[in-house]
XYZ file of C-alpha atoms in Angstrom:
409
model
C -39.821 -0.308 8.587
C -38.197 3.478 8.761
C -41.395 4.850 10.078
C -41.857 2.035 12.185
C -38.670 2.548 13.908
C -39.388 5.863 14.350
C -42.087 5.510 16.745
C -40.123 4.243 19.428
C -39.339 7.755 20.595
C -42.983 8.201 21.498
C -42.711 4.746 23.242
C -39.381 6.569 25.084
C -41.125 9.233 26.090
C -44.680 7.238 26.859
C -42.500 4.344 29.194
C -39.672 6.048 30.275
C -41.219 9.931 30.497
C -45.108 9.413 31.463
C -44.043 6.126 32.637
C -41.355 6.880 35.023
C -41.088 6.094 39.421
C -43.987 8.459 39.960
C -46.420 7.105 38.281
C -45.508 3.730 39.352
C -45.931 4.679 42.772
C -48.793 7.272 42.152
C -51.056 5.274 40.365
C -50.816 1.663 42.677
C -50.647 3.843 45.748
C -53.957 5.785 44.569
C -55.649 2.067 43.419
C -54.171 0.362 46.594
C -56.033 3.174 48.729
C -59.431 4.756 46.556
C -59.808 2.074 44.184
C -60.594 3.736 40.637
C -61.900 6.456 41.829
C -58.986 8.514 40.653
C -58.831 6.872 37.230
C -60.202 10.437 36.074
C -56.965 11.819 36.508
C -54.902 9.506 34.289
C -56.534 10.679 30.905
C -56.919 14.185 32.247
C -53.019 14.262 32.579
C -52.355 12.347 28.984
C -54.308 14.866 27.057
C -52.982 17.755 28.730
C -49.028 16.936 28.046
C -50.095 15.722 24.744
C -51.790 19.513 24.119
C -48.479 20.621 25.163
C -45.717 18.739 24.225
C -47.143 18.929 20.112
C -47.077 22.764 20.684
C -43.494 22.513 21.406
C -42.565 19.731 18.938
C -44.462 22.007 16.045
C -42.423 25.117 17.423
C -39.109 22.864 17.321
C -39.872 21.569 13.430
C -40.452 24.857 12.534
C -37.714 26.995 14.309
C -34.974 24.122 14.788
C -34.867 25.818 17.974
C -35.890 23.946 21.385
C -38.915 25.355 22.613
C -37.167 26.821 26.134
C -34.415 28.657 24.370
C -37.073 30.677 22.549
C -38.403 31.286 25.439
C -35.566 32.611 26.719
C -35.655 34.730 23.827
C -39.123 36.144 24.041
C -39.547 36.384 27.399
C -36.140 38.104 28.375
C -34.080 36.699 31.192
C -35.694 37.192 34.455
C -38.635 35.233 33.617
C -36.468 33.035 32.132
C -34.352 32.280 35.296
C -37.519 31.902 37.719
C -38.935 29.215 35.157
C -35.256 27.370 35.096
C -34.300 27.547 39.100
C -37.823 26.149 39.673
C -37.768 23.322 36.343
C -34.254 22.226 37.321
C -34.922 22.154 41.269
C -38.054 19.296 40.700
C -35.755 17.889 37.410
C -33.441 17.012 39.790
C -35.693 15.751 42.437
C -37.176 13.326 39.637
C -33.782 12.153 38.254
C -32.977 11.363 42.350
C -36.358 9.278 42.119
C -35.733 7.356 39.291
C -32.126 6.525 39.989
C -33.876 5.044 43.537
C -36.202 3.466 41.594
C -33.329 1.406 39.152
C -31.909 0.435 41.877
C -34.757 -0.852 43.552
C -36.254 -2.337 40.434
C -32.179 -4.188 40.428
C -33.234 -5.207 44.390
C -35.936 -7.059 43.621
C -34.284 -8.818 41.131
C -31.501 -9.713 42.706
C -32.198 -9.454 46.787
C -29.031 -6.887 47.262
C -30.055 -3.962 49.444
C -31.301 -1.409 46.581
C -28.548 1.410 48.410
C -25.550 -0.801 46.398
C -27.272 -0.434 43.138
C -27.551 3.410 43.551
C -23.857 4.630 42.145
C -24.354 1.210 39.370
C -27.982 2.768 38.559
C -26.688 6.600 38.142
C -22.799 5.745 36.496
C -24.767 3.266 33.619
C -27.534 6.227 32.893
C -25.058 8.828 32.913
C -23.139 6.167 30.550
C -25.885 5.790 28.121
C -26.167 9.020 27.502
C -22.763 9.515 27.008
C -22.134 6.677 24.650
C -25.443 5.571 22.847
C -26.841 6.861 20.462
C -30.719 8.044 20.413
C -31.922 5.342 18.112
C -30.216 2.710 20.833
C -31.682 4.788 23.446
C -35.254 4.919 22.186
C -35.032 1.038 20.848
C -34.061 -0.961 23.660
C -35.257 0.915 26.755
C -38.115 2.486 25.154
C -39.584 -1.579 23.841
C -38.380 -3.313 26.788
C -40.832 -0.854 28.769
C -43.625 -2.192 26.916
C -43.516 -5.457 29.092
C -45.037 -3.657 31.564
C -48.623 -3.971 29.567
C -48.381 -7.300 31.844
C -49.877 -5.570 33.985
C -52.526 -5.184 31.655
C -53.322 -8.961 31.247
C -52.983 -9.340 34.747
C -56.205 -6.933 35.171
C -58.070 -9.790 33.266
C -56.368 -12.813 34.938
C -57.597 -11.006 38.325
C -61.281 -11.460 37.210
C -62.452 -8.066 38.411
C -66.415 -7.637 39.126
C -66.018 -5.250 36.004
C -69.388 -3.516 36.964
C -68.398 -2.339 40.093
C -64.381 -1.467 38.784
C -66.838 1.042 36.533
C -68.937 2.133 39.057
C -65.668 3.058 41.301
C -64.016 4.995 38.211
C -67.414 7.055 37.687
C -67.687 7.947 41.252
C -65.742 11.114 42.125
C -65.446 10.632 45.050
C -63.135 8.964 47.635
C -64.449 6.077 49.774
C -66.255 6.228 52.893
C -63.015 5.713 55.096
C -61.101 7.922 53.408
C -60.955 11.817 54.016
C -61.185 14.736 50.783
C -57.898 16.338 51.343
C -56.408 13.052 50.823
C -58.029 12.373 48.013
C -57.146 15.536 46.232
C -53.395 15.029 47.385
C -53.349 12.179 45.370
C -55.935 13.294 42.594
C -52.343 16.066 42.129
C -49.720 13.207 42.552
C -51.488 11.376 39.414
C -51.834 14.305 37.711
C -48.484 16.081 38.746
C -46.859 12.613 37.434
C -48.921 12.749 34.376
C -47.841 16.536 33.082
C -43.562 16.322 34.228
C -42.136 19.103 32.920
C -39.171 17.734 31.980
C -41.260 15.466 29.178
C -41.546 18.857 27.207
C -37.936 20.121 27.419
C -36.561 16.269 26.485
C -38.757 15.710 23.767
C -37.976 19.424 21.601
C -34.632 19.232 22.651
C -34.007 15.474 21.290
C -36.041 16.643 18.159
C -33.465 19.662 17.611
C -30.309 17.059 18.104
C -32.061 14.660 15.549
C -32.678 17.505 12.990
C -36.375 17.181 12.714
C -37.554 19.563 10.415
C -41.507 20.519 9.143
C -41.808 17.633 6.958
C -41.228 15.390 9.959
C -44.232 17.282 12.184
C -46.593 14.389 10.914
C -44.428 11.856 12.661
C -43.631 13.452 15.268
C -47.120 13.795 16.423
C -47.879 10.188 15.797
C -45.167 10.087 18.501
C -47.409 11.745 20.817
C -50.584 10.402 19.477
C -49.924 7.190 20.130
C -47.195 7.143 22.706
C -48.668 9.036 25.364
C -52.348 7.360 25.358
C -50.145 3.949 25.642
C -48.298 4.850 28.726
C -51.791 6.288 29.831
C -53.089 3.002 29.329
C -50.478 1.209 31.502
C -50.752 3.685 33.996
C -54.383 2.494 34.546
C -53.739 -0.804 34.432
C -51.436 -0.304 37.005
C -54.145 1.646 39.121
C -56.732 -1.280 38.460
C -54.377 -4.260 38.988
C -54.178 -2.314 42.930
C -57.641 -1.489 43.064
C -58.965 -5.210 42.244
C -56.140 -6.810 44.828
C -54.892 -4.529 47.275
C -57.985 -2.658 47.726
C -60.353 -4.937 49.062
C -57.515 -6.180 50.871
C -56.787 -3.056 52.854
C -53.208 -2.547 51.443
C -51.139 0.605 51.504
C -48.626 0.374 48.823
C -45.323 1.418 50.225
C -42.567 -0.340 48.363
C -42.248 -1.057 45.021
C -42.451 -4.713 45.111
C -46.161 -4.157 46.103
C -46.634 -2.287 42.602
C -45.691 -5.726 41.359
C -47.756 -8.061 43.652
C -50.683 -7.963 41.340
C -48.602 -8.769 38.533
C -47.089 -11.841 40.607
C -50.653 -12.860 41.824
C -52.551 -13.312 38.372
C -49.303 -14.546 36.858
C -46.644 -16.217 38.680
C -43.233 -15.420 38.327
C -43.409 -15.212 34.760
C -45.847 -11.970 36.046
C -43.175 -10.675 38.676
C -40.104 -11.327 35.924
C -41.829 -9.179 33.082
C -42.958 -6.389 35.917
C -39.319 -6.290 37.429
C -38.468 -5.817 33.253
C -40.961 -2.734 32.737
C -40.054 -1.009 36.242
C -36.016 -1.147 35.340
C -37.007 -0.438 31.933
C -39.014 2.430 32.970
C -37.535 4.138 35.398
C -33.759 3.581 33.205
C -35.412 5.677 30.636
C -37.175 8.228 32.398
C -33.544 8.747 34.546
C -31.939 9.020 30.947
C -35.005 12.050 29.463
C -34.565 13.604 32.872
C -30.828 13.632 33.045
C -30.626 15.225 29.763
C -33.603 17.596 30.476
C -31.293 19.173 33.036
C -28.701 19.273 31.290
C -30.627 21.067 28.281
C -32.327 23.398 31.019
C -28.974 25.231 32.282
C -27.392 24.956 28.913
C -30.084 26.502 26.969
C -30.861 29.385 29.514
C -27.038 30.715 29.321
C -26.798 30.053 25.922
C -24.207 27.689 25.859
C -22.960 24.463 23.269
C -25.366 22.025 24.048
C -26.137 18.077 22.872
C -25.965 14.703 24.025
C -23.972 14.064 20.234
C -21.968 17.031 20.587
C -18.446 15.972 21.461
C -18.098 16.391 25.168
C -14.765 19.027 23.938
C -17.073 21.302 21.950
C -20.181 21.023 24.558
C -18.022 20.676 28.053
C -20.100 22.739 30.159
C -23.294 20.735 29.031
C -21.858 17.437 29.908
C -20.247 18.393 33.042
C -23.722 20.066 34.302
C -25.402 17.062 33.136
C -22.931 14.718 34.806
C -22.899 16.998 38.195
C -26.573 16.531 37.778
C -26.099 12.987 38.512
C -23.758 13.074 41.583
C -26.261 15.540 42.857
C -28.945 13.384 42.375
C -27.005 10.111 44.119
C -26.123 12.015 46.864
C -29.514 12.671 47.565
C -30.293 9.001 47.298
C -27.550 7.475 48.946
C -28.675 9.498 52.249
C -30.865 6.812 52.677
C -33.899 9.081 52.310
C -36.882 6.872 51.156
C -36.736 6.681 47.359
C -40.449 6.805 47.816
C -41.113 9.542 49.778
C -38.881 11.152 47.230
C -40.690 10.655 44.437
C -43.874 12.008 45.678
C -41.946 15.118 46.561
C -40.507 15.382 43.300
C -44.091 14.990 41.970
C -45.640 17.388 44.212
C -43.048 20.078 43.052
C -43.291 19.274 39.750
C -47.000 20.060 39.902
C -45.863 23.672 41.194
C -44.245 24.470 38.264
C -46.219 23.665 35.547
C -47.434 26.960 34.911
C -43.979 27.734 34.851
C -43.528 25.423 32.306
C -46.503 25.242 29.936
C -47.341 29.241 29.434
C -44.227 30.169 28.050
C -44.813 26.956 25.516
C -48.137 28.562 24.523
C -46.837 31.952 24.540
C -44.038 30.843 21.510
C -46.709 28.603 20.030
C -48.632 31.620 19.367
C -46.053 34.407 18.032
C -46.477 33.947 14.246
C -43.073 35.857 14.325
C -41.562 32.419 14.803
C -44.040 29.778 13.219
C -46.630 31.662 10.709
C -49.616 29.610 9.499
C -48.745 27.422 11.969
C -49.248 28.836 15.077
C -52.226 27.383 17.448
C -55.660 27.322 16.021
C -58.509 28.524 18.101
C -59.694 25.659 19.663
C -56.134 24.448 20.702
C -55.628 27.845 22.558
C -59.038 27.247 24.303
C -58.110 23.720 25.546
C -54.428 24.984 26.768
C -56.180 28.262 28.187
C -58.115 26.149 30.390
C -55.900 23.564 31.182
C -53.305 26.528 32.379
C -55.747 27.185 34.702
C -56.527 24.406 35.858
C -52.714 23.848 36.239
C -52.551 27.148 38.133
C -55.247 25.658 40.790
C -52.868 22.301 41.139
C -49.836 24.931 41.505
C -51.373 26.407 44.227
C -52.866 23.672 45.859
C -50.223 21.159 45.613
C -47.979 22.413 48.949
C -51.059 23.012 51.491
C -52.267 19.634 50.299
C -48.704 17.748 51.245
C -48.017 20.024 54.102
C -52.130 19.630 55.752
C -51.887 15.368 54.656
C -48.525 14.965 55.916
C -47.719 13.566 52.473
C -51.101 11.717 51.955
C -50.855 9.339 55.960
């Protein structure tokens, strides 16, 4: 039962990290508009922040060290400041776009404008992390995400022509009404959502806080083994329940009670009641992994007291970044800016910086100095060689594509 329990951090970071507003969007948006011809991208993304976050949970175990304050350490702290400005500038972003999407998720539940849920949304996250613990954390937001796999059995209650759902998956290509730069700004929304690089700083940091050590490396890549595919399981189903209904339809998804139509369609409202669970469930915990990330990010750089169960008196600057975080972030929100358009921004940006990110992880994983026989075998530095430069071509790609699109119209 122990063990058991102790898989619902990979469900946390599955739901509520690869799970979170931007995939929800990304992945109906990209269904709603190319069918499956983006599904490519979905396990593209799972494998690549599964490569990456086990490199920095195995550097964690080993060092009891988060990953980014050895890399503070071993890269010195110039390169160290460019990789935090640009992490905690799309950090926040996200945490703005999953506070929107709480309080959206609370609209459609209740019918009050989502604006009046945006200070409830942001002071009950910040309030979570203040007050409950991890276990309570990973438990109830982490399981209550998995109602989203309605989404799942709606896929079969839609009775797709599965032949030609295949033949749109194995295509490559977008369809005939639809242009290539498009295409490829979305191919880097799915992916960008995918690889967040605040799923890497939450996870080693939580696994420093909880006192994981080397004995508990076997568990905590069952975490990612199975967590991660999960949520990259949903995320597909999500993509297909759009690409079946809204599709054929002609339907551009641009609110989030589209996401849920599909769900609503094949199942009623038990279908729109379980949906409305997994999107508040969803986006709750990615806002609570993202509010900590940036709270770990500025803490860790300067060197400062850090944990969500440190006592706020021995760790004040921690929880008074992390809680300025949050005003930031409903400022933003309460601007009336689209929580949408947000979230795709956040996305994009996020995509920019995962370079950023991910070399410095495979740079420590490397430096037997910190992990001896366990550093990265040869095949796992071939895989995260190439997927840093395939990274480097979404980096670079990623503005151009949002600027020349206008955002994907």
């Amino acid at each position: 039962m122990k063990r058991l329990l102790s898989f619902t951090l990979g469900f946390l970071a599955a739901i509520g990290g690869f799970l979170d507003v931007g995939d929800l969007v990304a992945n109906s948006v990209s269904g709603a508009r190319f069918g499956m011809s983006l599904a490519w991208a979905v396990p593209v993304g799972v494998v690549g922040v599964m490569l990456f976050t086990e490199m920095s949970t195995r550097v964690t175990v080993v060092t009891g060290r988060s990953t980014f304050d050895l890399v503070r350490e071993r890269l010195g702290a110039r390169a160290g400041l460019v990789n935090l400005l640009a992490c905690y500038l799309a950090t926040l972003l996200t945490l703005a776009a999953n506070i929107g999407g709480i309080a959206l998720a609370l609209e459609l539940a209740s019918s009050i404008h989502y604006l009046l849920w945006v200070p409830v949304a942001a002071f009950l996250s910040w309030f979570v992390i203040w007050r409950v613990p991890f276990q309570g954390m990973e438990r109830t937001y982490g399981l209550l995400g998995v109602a989203l796999i309605v989404f799942s059995v709606a896929v079969w209650r839609l009775g797709p022509d599965w032949g030609a759902l295949l033949d749109s998956a194995t295509s490559f290509a977008p369809p005939p009404t639809e242009p290539w730069p498009t295409w490829w700004f979305y191919a880097v929304l799915v992916l960008g959502a995918a690889m967040t690089p605040y799923t890497v700083l939450f996870f080693s940091s939580s696994a420093v806080e909880e006192g994981w050590t080397a004995e508990d490396l076997r568990e905590a890549r069952t975490n990612i083994f199975i967590g991660f595919p999960f949520g990259g399981f949903l995320a597909l189903s999500i993509m297909a329940c759009a690409a079946i209904l809204l599709h054929p339809a002609g339907v551009n998804v641009h609110e989030l009670d589209q996401v849920a139509l599909p769900a609503a369609v094949a199942l009623g409202k038990v279908g729109l009641i379980l949906a409305v669970i997994g999107f508040f469930a969803s986006t709750f915990g990615a806002s609570l992994e993202v509010g900590l990330a940036a709270g770990y990010s500025i803490a860790q750089y300067f060197g400062w007291t850090w944990g969500k169960t440190t006592a706020p008196v021995r760790a004040a600057r921690f929880h008074t970044v992390t809680l300025l975080g949050f005003v930031a972030a409903t400022a933003l929100i309460l601007t009336t800016v689209d929580p949408i358009k947000v979230t795709e921004v956040s996305v994009i940006l996020s995509a920019t910086t995962l370079p950023l990110t991910y070399l410095p992880v495979l740079v420590v994983a490397n430096d037997r100095g910190y992990l001896g026989s366990l550093v990265n075998g040869r095949a796992t530095n071939i895989l995260a060689s190439l997927y840093l430069v395939f990274m480097l071509a979404l980096a670079l790609a990623a503005i151009p594509l949002l600027v020349f699109t206008k955002g994907g119209q």
